[in-house]
Tab-separated table of C-alpha atoms and ligand atoms in Angstrom:
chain	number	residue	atom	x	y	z
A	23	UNK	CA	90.958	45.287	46.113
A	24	UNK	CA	92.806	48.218	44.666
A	25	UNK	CA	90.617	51.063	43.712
A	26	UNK	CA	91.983	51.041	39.993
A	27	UNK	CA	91.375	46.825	39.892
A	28	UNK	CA	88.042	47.943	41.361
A	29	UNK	CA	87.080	50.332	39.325
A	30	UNK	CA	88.375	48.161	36.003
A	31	UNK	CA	85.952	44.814	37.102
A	32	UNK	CA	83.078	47.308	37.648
A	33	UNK	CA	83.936	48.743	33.975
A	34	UNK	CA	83.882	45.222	33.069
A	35	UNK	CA	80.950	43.941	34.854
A	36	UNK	CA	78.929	46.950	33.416
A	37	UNK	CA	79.784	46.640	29.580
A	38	UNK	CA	78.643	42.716	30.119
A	39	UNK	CA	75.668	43.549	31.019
A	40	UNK	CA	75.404	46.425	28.846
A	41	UNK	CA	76.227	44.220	25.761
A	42	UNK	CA	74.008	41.553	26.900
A	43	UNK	CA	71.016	44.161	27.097
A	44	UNK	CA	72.040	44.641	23.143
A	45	UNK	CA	71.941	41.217	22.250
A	46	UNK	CA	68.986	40.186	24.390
A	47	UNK	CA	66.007	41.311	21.701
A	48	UNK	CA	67.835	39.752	19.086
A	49	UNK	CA	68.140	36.391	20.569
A	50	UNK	CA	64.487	36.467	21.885
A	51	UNK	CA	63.482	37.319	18.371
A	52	UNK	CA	65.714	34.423	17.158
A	53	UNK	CA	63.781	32.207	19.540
A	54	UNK	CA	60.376	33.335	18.481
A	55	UNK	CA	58.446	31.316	15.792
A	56	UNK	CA	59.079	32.624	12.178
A	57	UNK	CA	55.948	33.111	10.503
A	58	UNK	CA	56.772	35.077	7.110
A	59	UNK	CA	53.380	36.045	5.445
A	60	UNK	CA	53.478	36.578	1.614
A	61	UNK	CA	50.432	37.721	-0.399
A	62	UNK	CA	49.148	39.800	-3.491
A	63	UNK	CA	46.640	41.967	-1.492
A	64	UNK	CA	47.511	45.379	-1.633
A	65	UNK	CA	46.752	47.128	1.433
A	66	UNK	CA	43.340	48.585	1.662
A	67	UNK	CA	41.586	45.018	0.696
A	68	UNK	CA	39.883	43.104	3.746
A	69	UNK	CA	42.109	39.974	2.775
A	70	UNK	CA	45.179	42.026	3.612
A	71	UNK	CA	44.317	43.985	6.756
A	72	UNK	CA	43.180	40.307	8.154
A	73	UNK	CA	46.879	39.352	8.458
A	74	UNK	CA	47.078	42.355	11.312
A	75	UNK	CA	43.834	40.430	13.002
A	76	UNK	CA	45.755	37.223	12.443
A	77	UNK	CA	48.999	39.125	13.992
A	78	UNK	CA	47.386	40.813	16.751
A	79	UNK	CA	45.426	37.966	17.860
A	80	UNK	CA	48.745	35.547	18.233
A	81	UNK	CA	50.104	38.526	20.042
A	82	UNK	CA	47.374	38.104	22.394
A	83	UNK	CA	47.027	34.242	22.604
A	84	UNK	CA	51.158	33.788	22.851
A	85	UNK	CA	52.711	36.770	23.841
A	86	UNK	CA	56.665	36.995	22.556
A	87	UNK	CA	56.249	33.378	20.793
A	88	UNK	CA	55.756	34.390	17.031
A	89	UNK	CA	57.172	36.795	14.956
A	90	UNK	CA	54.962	37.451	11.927
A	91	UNK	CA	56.377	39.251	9.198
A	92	UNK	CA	53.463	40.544	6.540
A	93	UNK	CA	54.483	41.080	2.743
A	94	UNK	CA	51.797	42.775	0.575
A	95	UNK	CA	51.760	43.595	-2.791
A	96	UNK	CA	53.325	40.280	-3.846
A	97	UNK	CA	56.711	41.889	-2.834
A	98	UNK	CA	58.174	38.778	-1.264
A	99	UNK	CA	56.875	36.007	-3.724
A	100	UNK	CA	55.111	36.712	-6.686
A	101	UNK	CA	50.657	35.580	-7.303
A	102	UNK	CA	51.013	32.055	-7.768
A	103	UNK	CA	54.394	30.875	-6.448
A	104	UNK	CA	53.749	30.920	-2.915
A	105	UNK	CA	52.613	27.488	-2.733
A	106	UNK	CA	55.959	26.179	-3.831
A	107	UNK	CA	57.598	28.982	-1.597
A	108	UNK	CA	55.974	27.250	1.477
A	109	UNK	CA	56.612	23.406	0.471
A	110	UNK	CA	60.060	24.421	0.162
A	111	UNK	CA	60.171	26.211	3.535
A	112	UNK	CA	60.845	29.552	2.329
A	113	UNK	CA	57.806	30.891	3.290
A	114	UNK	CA	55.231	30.182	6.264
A	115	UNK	CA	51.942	31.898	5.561
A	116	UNK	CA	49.831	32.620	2.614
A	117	UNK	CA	46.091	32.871	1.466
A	118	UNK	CA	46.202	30.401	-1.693
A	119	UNK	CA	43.039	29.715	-4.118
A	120	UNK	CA	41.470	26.425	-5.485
A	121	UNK	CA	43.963	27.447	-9.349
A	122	UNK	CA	46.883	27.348	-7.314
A	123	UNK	CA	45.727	23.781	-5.571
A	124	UNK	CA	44.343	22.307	-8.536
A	125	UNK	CA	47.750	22.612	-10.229
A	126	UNK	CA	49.082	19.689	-8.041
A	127	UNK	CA	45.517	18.439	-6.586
A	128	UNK	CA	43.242	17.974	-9.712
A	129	UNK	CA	40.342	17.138	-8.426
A	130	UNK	CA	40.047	20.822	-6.999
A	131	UNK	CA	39.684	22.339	-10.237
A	132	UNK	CA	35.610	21.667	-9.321
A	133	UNK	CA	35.985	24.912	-7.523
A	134	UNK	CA	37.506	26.811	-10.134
A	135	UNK	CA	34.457	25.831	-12.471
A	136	UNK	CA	32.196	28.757	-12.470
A	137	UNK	CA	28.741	28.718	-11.033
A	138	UNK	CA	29.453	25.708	-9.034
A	139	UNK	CA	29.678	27.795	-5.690
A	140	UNK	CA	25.786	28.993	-5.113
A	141	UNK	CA	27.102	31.620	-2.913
A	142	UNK	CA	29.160	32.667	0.367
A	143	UNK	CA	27.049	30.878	3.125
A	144	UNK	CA	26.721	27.867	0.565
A	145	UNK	CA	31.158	28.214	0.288
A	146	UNK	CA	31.958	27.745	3.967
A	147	UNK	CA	29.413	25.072	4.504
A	148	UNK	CA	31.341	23.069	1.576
A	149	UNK	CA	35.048	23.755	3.110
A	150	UNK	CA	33.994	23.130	6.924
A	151	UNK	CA	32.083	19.890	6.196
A	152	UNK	CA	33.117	16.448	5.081
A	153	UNK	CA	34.061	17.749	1.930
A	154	UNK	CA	36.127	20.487	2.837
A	155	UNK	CA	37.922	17.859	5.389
A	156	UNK	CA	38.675	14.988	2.750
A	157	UNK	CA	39.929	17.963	0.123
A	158	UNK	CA	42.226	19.745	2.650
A	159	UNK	CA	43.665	16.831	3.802
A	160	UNK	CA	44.772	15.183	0.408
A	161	UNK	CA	46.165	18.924	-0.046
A	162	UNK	CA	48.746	18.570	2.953
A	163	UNK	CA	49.793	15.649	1.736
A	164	UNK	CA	50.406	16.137	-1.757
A	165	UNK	CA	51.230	19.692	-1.028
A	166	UNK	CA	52.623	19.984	1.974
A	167	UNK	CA	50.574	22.897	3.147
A	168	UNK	CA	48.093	22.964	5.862
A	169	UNK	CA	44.832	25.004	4.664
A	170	UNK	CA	43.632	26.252	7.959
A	171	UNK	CA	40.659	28.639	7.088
A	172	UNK	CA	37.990	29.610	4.283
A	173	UNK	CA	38.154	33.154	3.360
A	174	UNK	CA	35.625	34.373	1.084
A	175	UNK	CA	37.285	36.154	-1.800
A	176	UNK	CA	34.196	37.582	-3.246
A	177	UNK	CA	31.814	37.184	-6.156
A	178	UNK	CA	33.739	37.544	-9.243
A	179	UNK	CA	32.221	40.069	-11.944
A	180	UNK	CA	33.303	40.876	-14.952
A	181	UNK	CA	34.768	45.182	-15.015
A	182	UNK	CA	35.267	46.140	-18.615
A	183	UNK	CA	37.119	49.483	-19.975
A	184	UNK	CA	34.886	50.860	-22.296
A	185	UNK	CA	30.668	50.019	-22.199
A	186	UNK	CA	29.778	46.898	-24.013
A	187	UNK	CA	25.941	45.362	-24.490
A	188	UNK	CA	26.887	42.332	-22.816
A	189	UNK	CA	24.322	40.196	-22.244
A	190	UNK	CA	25.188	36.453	-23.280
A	191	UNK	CA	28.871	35.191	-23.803
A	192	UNK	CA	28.994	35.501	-27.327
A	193	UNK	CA	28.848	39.094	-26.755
A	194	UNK	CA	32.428	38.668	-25.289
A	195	UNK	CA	33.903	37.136	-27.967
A	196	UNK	CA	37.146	38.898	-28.566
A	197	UNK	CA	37.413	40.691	-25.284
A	198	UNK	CA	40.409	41.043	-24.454
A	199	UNK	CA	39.904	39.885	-20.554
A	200	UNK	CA	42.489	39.901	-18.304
A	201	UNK	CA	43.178	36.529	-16.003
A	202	UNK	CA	45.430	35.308	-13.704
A	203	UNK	CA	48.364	33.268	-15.052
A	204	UNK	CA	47.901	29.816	-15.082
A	205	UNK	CA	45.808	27.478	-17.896
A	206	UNK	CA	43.021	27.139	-15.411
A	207	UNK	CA	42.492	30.598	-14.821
A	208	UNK	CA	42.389	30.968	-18.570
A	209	UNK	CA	40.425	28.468	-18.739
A	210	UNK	CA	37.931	30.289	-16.863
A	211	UNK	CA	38.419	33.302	-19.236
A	212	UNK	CA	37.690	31.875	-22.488
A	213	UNK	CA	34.023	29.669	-20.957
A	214	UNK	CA	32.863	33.218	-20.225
A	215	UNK	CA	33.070	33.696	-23.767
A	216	UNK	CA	36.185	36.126	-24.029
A	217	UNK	CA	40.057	36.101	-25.130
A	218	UNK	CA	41.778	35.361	-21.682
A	219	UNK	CA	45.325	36.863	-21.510
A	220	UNK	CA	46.936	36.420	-18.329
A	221	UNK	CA	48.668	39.285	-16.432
A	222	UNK	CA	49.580	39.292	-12.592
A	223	UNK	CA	47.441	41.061	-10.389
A	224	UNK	CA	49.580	44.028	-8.883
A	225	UNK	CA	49.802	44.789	-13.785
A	226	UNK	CA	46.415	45.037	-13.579
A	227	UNK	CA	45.812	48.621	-12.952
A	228	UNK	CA	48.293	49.683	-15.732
A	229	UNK	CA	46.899	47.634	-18.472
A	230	UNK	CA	43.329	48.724	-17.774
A	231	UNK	CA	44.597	52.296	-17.883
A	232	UNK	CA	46.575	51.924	-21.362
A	233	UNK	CA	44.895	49.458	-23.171
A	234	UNK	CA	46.758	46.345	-23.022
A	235	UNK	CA	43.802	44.865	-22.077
A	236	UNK	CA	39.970	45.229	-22.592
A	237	UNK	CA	38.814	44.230	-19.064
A	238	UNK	CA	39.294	41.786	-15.902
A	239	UNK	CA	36.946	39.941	-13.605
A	240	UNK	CA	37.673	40.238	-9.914
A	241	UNK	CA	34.972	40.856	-7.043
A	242	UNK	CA	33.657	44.197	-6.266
A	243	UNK	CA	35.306	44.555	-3.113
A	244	UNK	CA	39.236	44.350	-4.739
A	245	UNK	CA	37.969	46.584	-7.840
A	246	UNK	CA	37.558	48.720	-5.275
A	247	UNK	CA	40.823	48.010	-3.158
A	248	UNK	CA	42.746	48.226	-6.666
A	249	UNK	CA	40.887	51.266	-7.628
A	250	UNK	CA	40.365	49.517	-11.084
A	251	UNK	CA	37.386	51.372	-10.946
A	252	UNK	CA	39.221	54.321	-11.588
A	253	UNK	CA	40.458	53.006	-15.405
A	254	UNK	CA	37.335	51.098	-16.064
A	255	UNK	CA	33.616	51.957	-17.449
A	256	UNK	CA	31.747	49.203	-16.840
A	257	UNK	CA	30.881	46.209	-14.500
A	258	UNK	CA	28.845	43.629	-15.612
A	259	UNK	CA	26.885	41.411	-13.351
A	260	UNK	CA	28.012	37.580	-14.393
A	261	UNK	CA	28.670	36.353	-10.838
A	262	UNK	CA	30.471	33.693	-12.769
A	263	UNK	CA	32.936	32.400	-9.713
A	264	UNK	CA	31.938	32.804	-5.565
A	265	UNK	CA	35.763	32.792	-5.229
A	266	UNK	CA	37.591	31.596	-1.766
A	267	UNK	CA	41.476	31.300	-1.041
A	268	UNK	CA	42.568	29.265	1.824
A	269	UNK	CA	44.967	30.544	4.500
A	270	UNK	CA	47.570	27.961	4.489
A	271	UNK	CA	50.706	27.776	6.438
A	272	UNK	CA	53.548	25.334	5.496
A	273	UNK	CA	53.215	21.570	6.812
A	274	UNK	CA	57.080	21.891	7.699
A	275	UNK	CA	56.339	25.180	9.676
A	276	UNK	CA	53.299	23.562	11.397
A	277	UNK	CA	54.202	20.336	12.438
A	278	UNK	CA	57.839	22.177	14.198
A	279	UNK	CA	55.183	23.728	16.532
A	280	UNK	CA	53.709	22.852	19.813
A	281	UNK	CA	50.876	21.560	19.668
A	282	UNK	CA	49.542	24.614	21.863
A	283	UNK	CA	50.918	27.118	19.012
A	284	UNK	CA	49.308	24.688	16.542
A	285	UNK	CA	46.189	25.337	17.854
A	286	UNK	CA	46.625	29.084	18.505
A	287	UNK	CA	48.052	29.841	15.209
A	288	UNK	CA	44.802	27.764	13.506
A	289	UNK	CA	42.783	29.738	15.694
A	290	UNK	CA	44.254	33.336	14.945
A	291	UNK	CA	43.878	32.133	10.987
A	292	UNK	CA	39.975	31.371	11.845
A	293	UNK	CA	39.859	34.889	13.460
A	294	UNK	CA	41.499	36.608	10.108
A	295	UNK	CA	38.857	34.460	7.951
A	296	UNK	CA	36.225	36.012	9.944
A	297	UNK	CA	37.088	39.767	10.277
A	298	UNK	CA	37.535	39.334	6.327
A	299	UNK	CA	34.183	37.644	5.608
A	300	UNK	CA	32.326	39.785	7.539
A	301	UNK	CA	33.573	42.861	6.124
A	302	UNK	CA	33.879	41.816	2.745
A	303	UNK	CA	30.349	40.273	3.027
A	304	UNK	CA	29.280	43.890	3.980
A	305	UNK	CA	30.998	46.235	1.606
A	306	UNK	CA	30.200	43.732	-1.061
A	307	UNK	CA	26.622	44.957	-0.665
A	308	UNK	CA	27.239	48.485	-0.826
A	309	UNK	CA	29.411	48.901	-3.895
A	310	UNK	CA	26.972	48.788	-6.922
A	311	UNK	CA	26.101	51.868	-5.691
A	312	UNK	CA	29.630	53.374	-4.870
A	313	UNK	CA	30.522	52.300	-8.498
A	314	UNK	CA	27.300	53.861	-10.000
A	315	UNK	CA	28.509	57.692	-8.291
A	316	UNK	CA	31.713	57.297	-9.536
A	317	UNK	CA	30.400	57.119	-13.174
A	318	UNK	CA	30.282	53.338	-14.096
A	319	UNK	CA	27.789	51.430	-15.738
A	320	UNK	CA	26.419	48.605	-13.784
A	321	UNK	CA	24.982	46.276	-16.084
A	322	UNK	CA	22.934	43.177	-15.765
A	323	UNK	CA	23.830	40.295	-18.548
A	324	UNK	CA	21.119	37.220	-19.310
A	325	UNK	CA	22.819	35.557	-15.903
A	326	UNK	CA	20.904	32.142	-16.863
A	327	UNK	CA	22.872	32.412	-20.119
A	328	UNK	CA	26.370	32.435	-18.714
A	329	UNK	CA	25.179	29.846	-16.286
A	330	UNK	CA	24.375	27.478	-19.186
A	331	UNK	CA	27.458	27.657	-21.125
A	332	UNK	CA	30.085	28.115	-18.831
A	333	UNK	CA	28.883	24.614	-16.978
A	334	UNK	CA	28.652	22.894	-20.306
A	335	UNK	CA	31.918	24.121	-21.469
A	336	UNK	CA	33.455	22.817	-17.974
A	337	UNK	CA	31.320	19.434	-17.912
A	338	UNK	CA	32.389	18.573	-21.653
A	339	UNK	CA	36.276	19.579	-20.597
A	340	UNK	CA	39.311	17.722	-19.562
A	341	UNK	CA	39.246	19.137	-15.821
A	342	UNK	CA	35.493	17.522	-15.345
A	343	UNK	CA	36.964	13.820	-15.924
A	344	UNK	CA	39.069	14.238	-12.794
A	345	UNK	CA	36.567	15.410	-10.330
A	346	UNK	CA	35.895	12.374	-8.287
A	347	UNK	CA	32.335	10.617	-8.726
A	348	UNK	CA	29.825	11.960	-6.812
A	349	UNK	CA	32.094	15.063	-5.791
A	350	UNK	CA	29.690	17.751	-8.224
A	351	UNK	CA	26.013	16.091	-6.817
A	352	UNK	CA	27.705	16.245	-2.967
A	353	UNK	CA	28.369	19.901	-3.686
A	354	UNK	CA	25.126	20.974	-4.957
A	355	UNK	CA	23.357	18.620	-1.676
A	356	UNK	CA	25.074	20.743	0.349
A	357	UNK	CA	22.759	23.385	2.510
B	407	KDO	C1	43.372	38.059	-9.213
B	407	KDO	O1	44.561	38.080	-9.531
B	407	KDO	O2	42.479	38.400	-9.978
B	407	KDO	C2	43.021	37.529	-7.828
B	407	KDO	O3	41.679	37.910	-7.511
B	407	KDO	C3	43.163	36.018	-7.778
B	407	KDO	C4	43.036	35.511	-6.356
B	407	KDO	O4	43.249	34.120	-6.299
B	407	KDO	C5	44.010	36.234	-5.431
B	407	KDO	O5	45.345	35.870	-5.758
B	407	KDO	C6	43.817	37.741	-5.555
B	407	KDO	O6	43.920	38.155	-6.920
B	407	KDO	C7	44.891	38.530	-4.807
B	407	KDO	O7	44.880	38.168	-3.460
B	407	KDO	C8	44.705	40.043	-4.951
B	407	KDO	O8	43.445	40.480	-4.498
């Protein structure tokens, strides 16, 4: 060969394999599993940093198989849609609660009912027992979502802007108190005893700080993730809701899977649940205090009270007649 035709095919040879080197991460991430994570947690709240435990432990389990994209903040979809997002296959991943299930699965609204939930050991026995297994699976089907773990949310309270003797729920009446947006969310609001307005989570902060609204419930561990703590005077000690939200991955997403990454990526979701319970379990013990240092009253209402009313208003409602027979008594025989 002629040293110029030589030195041309080694040219050649070496861009090829130069380009390919270029090209080669973007195919391997186009061959990697998709799994695009929408959610409202903002950043410093257990429920968020579980998607890195969810992320690094798929990392570990199936090295170079998934790509896992995490969206906090509600930045990709906002509170509330992501259910649709995922049946539609425009999202894989999400952590959704029983308001956004009992929009298309009625029956669920039984957890949105306050004081139904004792408390957090009494929540995962529910959702990993018989009952949890007959709910979740009517919810891929009429959802198409898969819920894959329990993550405990926290006991919701009731954080109010400026002090308040609040001690049954008539003493809320006319409160302006902030809930998510959907009718059984509000729903919620107005058993408590207050005027429920809805607002999106990530508006929160802002209408706490200039008056829009009077007050919002959420558990202690997010009013301290949102730093609602910082626009707020008082927390008052209703424990009206032991809240959970499901991590849920699309049906579409999980059935184009192997059944090996099926079981890793259920796996790496029980993982997340489990860094997040534990920690949220733990901080949720610790921040009465933190709240009382930086200046809040902590306030205990006639508990018994709320109790009372709020499952009379539910039981005498429209959501109540849906709740299969039997459903409410299986809950409460649950130890
Ligand atoms: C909220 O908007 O108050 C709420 O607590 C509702 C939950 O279902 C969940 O969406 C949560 O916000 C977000 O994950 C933000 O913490």
């Amino acid at each position: 060969m002629k040293s110029s035709l030589l030195r041309r095919t080694l040219l050649a040879t070496a861009s090829a394999v130069m380009l390919m080197g270029a090209l080669l991460p973007a195919a391997q991430a186009q061959n990697k599993v998709l799994l695009r994570v929408s959610t409202p947690a903002v950043p410093d709240d257990w429920h968020a940093k579980m998607w890195t435990v969810f992320k690094e432990n798929l990392e570990k389990s199936a090295p170079g198989e998934f790509d896992v994209q995490i969206n906090l903040n509600a930045t990709l979809f906002k509170q509330g849609t992501e259910p649709t997002a995922m049946a539609r296959g425009n999202l894989e991943l999400s952590s959704i609660s029983a308001f956004d299930i009992a929009k298309l699965v009625p029956e669920f609204s039984i957890f949105t009912a306050g004081y139904v939930i004792r408390d957090p050991a009494h929540q995962q026995k529910v959702f990993s027992g018989p009952i949890g297994a007959e709910l979740f699976k009517t919810v891929a089907e009429k959802m198409e979502v898969t819920p894959l773990s329990t993550v405990y949310l926290g006991t919701r309270q009731i954080n109010l802007r400026d002090v308040r003797n609040v001690k049954v729920p008539a003493d809320l009446k006319g409160v302006k108190l902030r809930m998510p947006g959907s009718k059984e969310w509000l729903f919620l609001g107005e058993a408590l005893g207050a005027t429920a307005t809805p607002l999106a989570f990530g508006e929160v902060y802002l209408g706490l700080k200039t008056g829009t609204i009077d007050g919002q419930d959420n558990p202690l561990p997010s009013v301290r993730a949102a730093k609602f703590y910082e626009v707020t005077k008082q927390i008052v000690m209703t424990s009206h809701l032991v809240d959970g939200i499901f991590i849920a991955i699309s049906s579409k997403a999980l059935n184009a899977m192997t059944p090996a990454q099926r079981q890793k990526v259920t796996a790496a979701a029980q993982a997340a649940a489990s860094y997040n319970n534990e920690n949220r379990l733990k901080e949720e013990g610790q921040l009465v205090d933190f709240f009382k240092q930086q200046g809040l009253q902590v306030t205990t209402p006639d508990v018994d009270a709320f109790r009372k009313s709020v499952q009379t208003t539910y039981q005498n409602s429209d959501y109540a007649k849906v709740w299969p027979k039997g459903l409410l008594e299986r809950i409460n025989a649950t130890q």
